[in-house]
Amino acid sequence: MKPFAYVRAGSVEEATDAYAAHPGARYLGGGTNLVDLMKLGVETPAALVDVGRLPLESVEELPDGALRVGAMVRNSDLAAHPAVRDRYPVLSQALLAGASGQLRNAATTGGNLLQRTRCPYFQDPSKPCNKRVPGSGCGALEGVHRDHAVLGYSGSCIATNPSDLAVALAALDARVELYGDRGARTLPATEFHRLPGNHPEWDTEIRPGELITGVLLPAATAGLPSAYRKARDRASYAFALASVAAVLHLSDGVVERVGLAFGALAHRPWRARRAEAALLGAAPTRAAFEHALELELADAEPLRDNAYKVPLARRLALDVLGRLARPATY
Amino acid sequence: MTGTDTVLGAPAERREGREKVTGAARYAAEYDHPGRALAWPVPATVARGRVTGVDARPALELPGVLAVLTHENAPRLGEPDDPALSVLQDPRVPHRGWFVALVVAETLEAARDGAAAVRVLYEAEEHHVTLSAADPEAYVPETANGGYPAVTEHGDPDGAFAAAPVRLECAYRVPPLHNHPMEPHTTTARWDDGLLTVHTSSQGTSAVRAELVRLFGLPEDRVTVLAEHVGGGFGSKGTPRCDVVLAAMAARHTGRPVTLALPRRALPAVVGHRATTLHQLRLGADAEGRISALTHEVTTYSSRVREFVEQAAVPARVMYAAPDSLTRHRLVRLDVPTPSWMRAPGEAPGMFALESALDELACATGVDPVELRVRNEPETEPDSGRPFSSRHLVECLREGARRFGWAGRDPRPRSGAAGPLLVGTGVAAATYPVLVSPCVASARALPDGSFLVRVNATDIGTGARTVCAQVAADALGVPPERVRIEIGDSRIGFAPMAGGSAGTASWGWAVHEACVRLTRKLAGHTGGLPEEGLAAGADTSDAAGAKSPWSRHAFGAHFAEVAVDTVTGEVRVTRLLGVFAAGRILNPRTARSQLVGGMTMGLGMALTEGSTMDPAFGDFVESDLASYHVPAHADVASVEAYWVEEDDPHLNPMGSKGIGEIGIVGSAAAVGNAVHHATGVRFRELPLTPDRVLTGLLDHAHPPGTLGV
């Protein structure tokens, strides 16, 4: 681990100022991923700006019915929050499907969105990785890639985003609140993370020095039937092989609103826009779901080791959509 | 009931339990001698080749870095018993992850920073890391691990197979598995006036001392090895690993005490692992399932460093009556890390294959799998013809079936559907040999009425300290509170390691002998005891070292219930129940813990554990505990361990067989057999992860509507 400076910020402005004053700085939230990566020599920040004590630890009800989640709200607290459990069950379920109890107690909302891929080649500085060292190559492409992407990858990177939370936020049409030297702005959760293209070193659209201050859960998806399901190698403390977050609102026997997102299939949560378009206005039948998913997954290009992901994702989505459409039968 | 009966066989609590849960128990890294430095290794980043240059300057320029040891400047070592301990002696790189330098610094952080700064140049060579049964360089070794002959053959297995009315031929694969004890391999070493003292995380200090004596050219009395508390080993600490050699070298080089705790990510490459085993099984039987021909051929690998042959075909020599049989091991040497012992080497992977094949035979003949095993019980050990000292496999199967509720099971695959879940049950047998080694011990009666018993046992978390005290109290005829016990110190005298399920038998035998002799001595003593007390010693070289005319094995039976999710291919073990016949159980509390632990490890072997050799880079892809999946609590719903009473006079004075390993043997097969019963699909490659199971379910023809969504 390289020696580094440490600054504790008392306010958002102090944090962004400290970041600007320390070239090569990183924000430190719960530290559950960043500190590991520092030990591995994957991250070598010159300074850590500790944002863990910023007053961003509350979940607020907004006048329009939205819910504003502070960036420092711990994953455990967010999962257990009554308003989240009531109105956004998909979010609570996604959080509880992630990591372990100890990690969820430490991990923050903002930090969860900024965690790096768990691709083993990214985590091993002795191997090539375009995300870690642009231009060095992709170790996973020539190596082992059972856990890697089947959608939206590029020749330079086949990594997946490991967050469960981000998948739920994508399905819920949440927004990410940011603050930086150019002021505050928000981005749709679906546009916060990037596809790798030729720049896999950029996981997100965040600008240098910008800080996540919170997440907005919109009124439009509050209280709608929603669910998260994750397939994994063991029953707890394992990243997804594939996961699905779904929000499904029926009206007069047809789909009135649907949000469907996949985890572990791509470099970002994969919002299934094509499937959604096919379902809007349609009756929620198994055939309709199958057709919609067929459209969505038609572009999947599995690699040597991960062909299983496509049927797995399809079956997870069919199961979750089916349950949301016919809650009484489950 | 005599006082003795209540001591041995009582569920005594671990003597060091309070120290451990309060954090007072000190492990090898926690001996913070004044001036102690810390070390961090530099692993090779090529799969095969040689080091052509090491530039240590960037590391030495960092604050806090004291030294960088390489093959150019490290102390020269003598010839070790294990060639993997010849570290930093020459520029060769036999596999990726082999240590090519060691950085010593004032702090752990500085050592790690220094390790990243060392520049190593290599001349890389083409590497070959992929095991294949068709490898032209595969050969039949002389012996397999444990000294077993690599090949045994009886009668005409080919002819008998060809003539059998029922013929089965199946291939199975068990992937690389890693021991990953919670405490990594760790040593604190210091030199004082030519005396070397190490606190090390090892399963046996006598073996560590012997290697240090060889490597550093010292007389035995100048080397002290201590291992008071050890955080697990599962075989990977059975003999010394490179941590103890490197720490001792670094301490000599720097003149400072040095601690080296191997990083978790380094473990897969340097502490041994269970090699991949490819199994080819052939069973010929009559229509009633009586086996006439049995062939078990295993292909596995070892490294270029030394030959290690996982003896996975050995249990087939013990289990079932088969007049015509062949067992054979084949080995391929690859540019991979050196495999070694992992809990039940041989039996664990071998019995997965054999017991899966038995289940396939049960399906093929329509004979109940419990009944099939009973039907193939041998009169004597099939390979040697020797009589069994005791064999209660049938009792284990019957008792397990009764407790599990096996009777009335619908044998048809896929008969247990519950919504999107397919529920199934399976059974498999277990076996593990009874091993025992010579050991010395002493017992001393003190004037205050207490006793001091010394035996160089190692307690790797099993309860060895507690059980040895029980053995002593039993032999002395006193309550265990009056017995103080000292273990984990090479100065006590020779003792075998905690391994081969032989620790308690070996140490206990010596303790028993010493205490019996002391009791006799006390009986002849009149008047008060002198200040230094009255002592007796024992050396069991003759008794424990003698070859037994009996075939001695523990046996067991596992019953598993699984639920397979047809949406995802996820398998959950809802029940795992084992019944064992392992001689006299000396401490039901610690024995149960060992058996349940072994069964849980078998559950992991079945469902979650396994690593992947990276063909491009030559190392294991899964190198931390986030990616190498040992079962989490949520994976272990219900694990029950029971035993049957077994009185075997041909073992040792306590009448015990080992219980450290048999729990893992056969449990993976029971789970796999249950998955077949649940799904109708036979998975012959472990682990049964969702990718593999879902693919199998989808490839399999199913009646419509039975696959959930």
Coordinates of N, CA, C and O in Angstrom, one line a residue, chain A residues 94-191:
Chain A
A94 N -32.7 -6.0 -3.1 CA -31.4 -6.0 -3.8 C -30.3 -5.8 -2.8 O -29.2 -6.5 -2.9
L95 N -30.5 -4.9 -1.9 CA -29.4 -4.6 -0.9 C -29.2 -5.8 -0.1 O -28.0 -6.2 0.2
L96 N -30.2 -6.5 0.4 CA -30.0 -7.7 1.2 C -29.5 -8.9 0.5 O -28.9 -9.8 1.1
A97 N -29.5 -8.8 -0.8 CA -28.9 -9.9 -1.6 C -27.4 -9.7 -1.8 O -26.8 -10.6 -2.3
G98 N -27.0 -8.5 -1.4 CA -25.6 -8.2 -1.6 C -24.7 -8.5 -0.4 O -25.1 -8.3 0.7
A99 N -23.4 -8.8 -0.7 CA -22.4 -8.9 0.3 C -22.8 -9.7 1.6 O -23.5 -10.7 1.5
S100 N -22.3 -9.3 2.7 CA -22.6 -10.0 4.0 C -23.1 -8.9 5.0 O -23.0 -7.7 4.7
G101 N -23.6 -9.4 6.1 CA -24.1 -8.4 7.1 C -23.1 -7.4 7.5 O -23.4 -6.2 7.6
Q102 N -21.9 -7.9 7.7 CA -20.8 -6.9 8.2 C -20.5 -5.9 7.1 O -20.4 -4.7 7.4
L103 N -20.5 -6.3 5.9 CA -20.2 -5.4 4.8 C -21.3 -4.4 4.6 O -21.1 -3.2 4.4
R104 N -22.5 -4.9 4.7 CA -23.7 -4.0 4.5 C -23.7 -2.9 5.6 O -24.2 -1.8 5.4
N105 N -23.3 -3.3 6.8 CA -23.2 -2.3 7.9 C -22.3 -1.2 7.6 O -22.4 -0.1 8.1
A106 N -21.2 -1.5 6.8 CA -20.2 -0.5 6.6 C -20.4 0.3 5.3 O -20.1 1.4 5.1
A107 N -20.9 -0.4 4.3 CA -21.0 0.1 2.9 C -22.0 1.2 2.8 O -23.1 1.1 3.4
T108 N -21.7 2.3 2.1 CA -22.6 3.4 1.9 C -23.4 3.3 0.6 O -22.9 2.6 -0.4
T109 N -24.4 4.1 0.4 CA -25.2 4.2 -0.8 C -24.3 4.7 -1.9 O -24.3 4.1 -3.0
G110 N -23.6 5.8 -1.7 CA -22.8 6.3 -2.7 C -21.6 5.4 -3.1 O -21.3 5.2 -4.3
G111 N -21.0 4.8 -2.1 CA -19.9 3.9 -2.3 C -20.3 2.7 -3.1 O -19.6 2.2 -3.9
N112 N -21.5 2.2 -2.8 CA -22.0 1.0 -3.5 C -22.0 1.3 -5.0 O -21.6 0.4 -5.8
L113 N -22.4 2.5 -5.4 CA -22.5 2.8 -6.8 C -21.2 2.9 -7.4 O -21.0 2.8 -8.7
L114 N -20.2 3.2 -6.6 CA -18.8 3.5 -7.2 C -17.9 2.3 -7.0 O -16.7 2.4 -7.3
Q115 N -18.4 1.2 -6.5 CA -17.5 0.0 -6.3 C -17.1 -0.5 -7.7 O -17.7 -0.3 -8.7
R116 N -15.9 -1.0 -7.7 CA -15.3 -1.4 -9.0 C -15.6 -2.9 -9.3 O -16.1 -3.6 -8.4
T117 N -15.4 -3.3 -10.5 CA -15.7 -4.6 -10.9 C -14.9 -5.6 -10.1 O -13.7 -5.3 -9.7
R118 N -15.4 -6.8 -9.9 CA -14.6 -7.9 -9.2 C -13.9 -8.8 -10.2 O -13.4 -9.8 -9.9
C119 N -13.8 -8.4 -11.5 CA -13.0 -9.1 -12.4 C -11.6 -9.5 -11.8 O -10.9 -8.6 -11.4
P120 N -11.3 -10.7 -11.8 CA -10.0 -11.1 -11.1 C -8.8 -10.5 -11.8 O -7.7 -10.3 -11.2
Y121 N -8.9 -10.2 -13.1 CA -7.7 -9.6 -13.8 C -7.6 -8.2 -13.5 O -6.5 -7.7 -13.4
F122 N -8.7 -7.5 -13.2 CA -8.6 -6.1 -12.8 C -8.0 -6.1 -11.4 O -7.2 -5.1 -11.1
Q123 N -8.2 -7.1 -10.6 CA -7.7 -7.0 -9.2 C -6.3 -7.5 -9.1 O -5.8 -7.6 -7.9
D124 N -5.7 -7.9 -10.2 CA -4.3 -8.5 -10.1 C -3.4 -7.6 -10.9 O -3.3 -7.8 -12.1
P125 N -2.6 -6.8 -10.3 CA -1.7 -5.9 -11.0 C -0.7 -6.6 -11.8 O 0.0 -5.9 -12.6
S126 N -0.5 -7.9 -11.7 CA 0.5 -8.6 -12.5 C 0.0 -9.0 -13.8 O 0.7 -9.6 -14.6
K127 N -1.3 -8.7 -14.1 CA -1.9 -9.1 -15.4 C -2.4 -7.9 -16.1 O -2.7 -6.9 -15.6
P128 N -2.6 -8.1 -17.5 CA -3.1 -7.0 -18.2 C -4.5 -6.7 -17.9 O -5.3 -7.6 -17.6
C129 N -4.9 -5.4 -17.9 CA -6.3 -5.0 -17.7 C -6.4 -3.6 -18.2 O -5.8 -2.7 -17.7
N130 N -7.2 -3.4 -19.3 CA -7.4 -2.1 -19.8 C -8.1 -1.1 -18.8 O -8.0 0.1 -19.0
K131 N -8.9 -1.7 -17.9 CA -9.6 -0.8 -17.0 C -8.6 -0.3 -15.9 O -8.7 0.9 -15.5
R132 N -7.6 -1.1 -15.6 CA -6.7 -0.7 -14.6 C -5.5 0.1 -15.2 O -5.1 1.2 -14.7
V133 N -5.0 -0.4 -16.3 CA -3.9 0.2 -17.1 C -4.4 0.3 -18.5 O -4.2 -0.6 -19.3
P134 N -5.0 1.5 -18.9 CA -5.4 1.5 -20.3 C -4.4 1.2 -21.3 O -3.2 1.6 -21.2
G135 N -4.8 0.3 -22.3 CA -3.8 -0.1 -23.3 C -3.1 -1.3 -23.0 O -2.3 -1.8 -23.9
S136 N -3.2 -1.9 -21.8 CA -2.4 -3.1 -21.4 C -3.0 -4.4 -21.9 O -2.4 -5.4 -21.9
G137 N -4.3 -4.3 -22.4 CA -5.0 -5.5 -22.8 C -6.0 -6.0 -21.9 O -6.2 -5.5 -20.8
C138 N -6.7 -7.1 -22.3 CA -7.8 -7.7 -21.4 C -7.4 -9.1 -21.1 O -7.4 -10.0 -21.9
G139 N -7.0 -9.3 -19.8 CA -6.6 -10.6 -19.4 C -7.8 -11.6 -19.4 O -7.6 -12.8 -19.7
A140 N -9.0 -11.1 -19.1 CA -10.1 -12.0 -19.0 C -10.5 -12.5 -20.4 O -11.0 -13.7 -20.4
L141 N -10.3 -11.8 -21.4 CA -10.7 -12.3 -22.8 C -9.9 -13.6 -23.1 O -10.4 -14.5 -23.5
E142 N -8.6 -13.6 -22.8 CA -7.8 -14.8 -23.1 C -7.8 -15.7 -21.9 O -7.6 -16.9 -22.1
G143 N -8.2 -15.3 -20.7 CA -8.2 -16.1 -19.6 C -9.5 -16.7 -19.3 O -10.2 -17.2 -20.2
V144 N -10.0 -16.7 -18.1 CA -11.2 -17.3 -17.7 C -12.3 -16.3 -17.5 O -12.0 -15.3 -16.8
H145 N -13.5 -16.5 -18.0 CA -14.5 -15.4 -18.0 C -15.9 -16.0 -17.8 O -16.9 -15.5 -18.4
R146 N -16.1 -16.9 -16.9 CA -17.4 -17.4 -16.6 C -18.3 -16.3 -16.1 O -19.5 -16.3 -16.3
D147 N -17.7 -15.4 -15.3 CA -18.5 -14.4 -14.6 C -18.7 -13.1 -15.4 O -19.2 -12.1 -14.9
H148 N -18.2 -13.1 -16.7 CA -18.1 -11.8 -17.4 C -19.4 -11.5 -18.2 O -20.3 -12.2 -18.2
A149 N -19.2 -10.4 -19.0 CA -20.4 -9.8 -19.7 C -20.8 -10.6 -20.9 O -20.0 -11.3 -21.6
V150 N -22.1 -10.5 -21.2 CA -22.6 -11.1 -22.4 C -23.3 -10.0 -23.3 O -23.7 -10.3 -24.4
L151 N -23.4 -8.8 -22.7 CA -24.1 -7.7 -23.4 C -23.2 -6.5 -23.3 O -22.7 -6.2 -22.3
G152 N -23.1 -5.7 -24.4 CA -22.6 -4.4 -24.3 C -21.1 -4.3 -24.1 O -20.6 -3.2 -23.8
Y153 N -20.4 -5.4 -24.2 CA -18.9 -5.4 -23.9 C -18.2 -5.0 -25.1 O -18.8 -4.9 -26.2
S154 N -16.9 -4.7 -25.0 CA -16.1 -4.3 -26.1 C -14.8 -5.2 -26.1 O -14.6 -6.0 -25.2
G155 N -14.1 -5.1 -27.2 CA -12.8 -5.8 -27.3 C -11.8 -5.4 -26.2 O -10.9 -6.1 -25.9
S156 N -12.1 -4.3 -25.6 CA -11.1 -3.8 -24.5 C -11.5 -4.2 -23.1 O -10.7 -4.2 -22.2
C157 N -12.8 -4.6 -22.9 CA -13.2 -4.9 -21.6 C -14.5 -5.7 -21.6 O -15.5 -5.4 -22.2
I158 N -14.5 -6.8 -20.8 CA -15.7 -7.7 -20.7 C -16.2 -7.8 -19.3 O -16.9 -8.7 -18.9
A159 N -15.7 -6.8 -18.4 CA -16.1 -6.8 -17.0 C -17.5 -6.5 -16.8 O -18.2 -5.9 -17.7
T160 N -18.0 -6.9 -15.6 CA -19.4 -6.6 -15.3 C -19.4 -5.7 -14.0 O -18.4 -5.7 -13.3
N161 N -20.5 -4.9 -13.9 CA -20.7 -4.1 -12.7 C -21.2 -5.0 -11.6 O -22.1 -5.8 -11.8
P162 N -20.6 -5.0 -10.4 CA -21.0 -6.0 -9.4 C -22.1 -5.5 -8.5 O -22.6 -6.3 -7.6
S163 N -22.6 -4.3 -8.6 CA -23.6 -3.8 -7.6 C -25.0 -4.4 -7.8 O -25.5 -4.5 -8.9
D164 N -25.6 -4.8 -6.7 CA -27.0 -5.2 -6.7 C -27.9 -4.0 -6.6 O -28.9 -3.8 -7.3
L165 N -27.5 -3.0 -5.8 CA -28.2 -1.8 -5.6 C -28.5 -1.1 -6.9 O -29.6 -0.6 -7.2
A166 N -27.4 -1.0 -7.7 CA -27.5 -0.2 -8.9 C -28.6 -0.8 -9.9 O -29.2 -0.1 -10.7
V167 N -28.7 -2.1 -9.8 CA -29.7 -2.8 -10.7 C -31.1 -2.3 -10.3 O -32.0 -2.0 -11.2
A168 N -31.4 -2.3 -9.0 CA -32.7 -1.9 -8.5 C -32.9 -0.4 -8.9 O -34.0 -0.1 -9.3
L169 N -31.9 0.4 -8.7 CA -32.1 1.8 -9.0 C -32.4 2.0 -10.5 O -33.2 2.9 -10.8
A170 N -31.8 1.2 -11.3 CA -32.0 1.4 -12.8 C -33.5 1.0 -13.1 O -34.1 1.7 -13.8
A171 N -34.0 0.0 -12.5 CA -35.4 -0.4 -12.7 C -36.4 0.6 -12.2 O -37.5 0.7 -12.7
L172 N -36.0 1.3 -11.1 CA -36.9 2.2 -10.4 C -36.9 3.6 -11.0 O -37.6 4.5 -10.5
D173 N -36.1 3.8 -12.1 CA -36.0 5.2 -12.6 C -35.5 6.2 -11.6 O -35.9 7.3 -11.5
A174 N -34.6 5.7 -10.7 CA -34.0 6.6 -9.7 C -33.0 7.6 -10.4 O -32.6 7.4 -11.6
R175 N -32.6 8.6 -9.7 CA -31.6 9.5 -10.1 C -30.5 9.6 -9.1 O -30.7 9.4 -7.9
V176 N -29.3 9.9 -9.6 CA -28.1 10.1 -8.8 C -27.8 11.5 -8.7 O -27.7 12.2 -9.7
E177 N -27.7 12.0 -7.4 CA -27.4 13.4 -7.2 C -25.9 13.6 -7.0 O -25.2 12.9 -6.3
L178 N -25.4 14.6 -7.7 CA -23.9 14.8 -7.7 C -23.7 16.3 -7.4 O -24.5 17.2 -7.6
Y179 N -22.5 16.5 -6.8 CA -22.1 17.9 -6.5 C -20.6 18.0 -6.8 O -19.8 17.2 -6.5
G180 N -20.3 19.1 -7.6 CA -18.9 19.3 -8.0 C -18.6 20.7 -8.1 O -19.4 21.6 -7.8
D181 N -17.4 21.0 -8.7 CA -17.1 22.4 -8.8 C -17.9 23.2 -9.7 O -18.0 24.4 -9.7
R182 N -18.7 22.5 -10.6 CA -19.6 23.2 -11.4 C -21.0 23.2 -10.8 O -22.0 23.4 -11.5
G183 N -21.1 22.9 -9.5 CA -22.4 22.9 -8.9 C -23.1 21.5 -8.8 O -22.4 20.5 -9.1
A184 N -24.4 21.5 -8.5 CA -25.1 20.3 -8.3 C -25.8 19.9 -9.6 O -26.2 20.7 -10.5
R185 N -25.9 18.6 -9.9 CA -26.7 18.1 -11.0 C -27.2 16.7 -10.6 O -26.7 16.1 -9.7
T186 N -28.1 16.2 -11.4 CA -28.5 14.8 -11.2 C -28.5 14.1 -12.6 O -28.6 14.7 -13.6
L187 N -28.3 12.8 -12.5 CA -28.2 11.9 -13.6 C -29.2 10.7 -13.4 O -29.3 10.2 -12.3
P188 N -29.9 10.3 -14.5 CA -30.7 9.1 -14.3 C -29.7 7.9 -13.9 O -28.6 7.8 -14.4
A189 N -30.2 7.1 -13.0 CA -29.4 5.9 -12.6 C -29.0 5.1 -13.8 O -27.9 4.5 -13.9
T190 N -29.8 5.0 -14.8 CA -29.5 4.2 -16.0 C -28.4 4.8 -16.8 O -27.8 4.1 -17.6
E191 N -28.1 6.1 -16.6 CA -27.0 6.7 -17.4 C -25.8 7.0 -16.5 O -24.8 7.6 -17.0

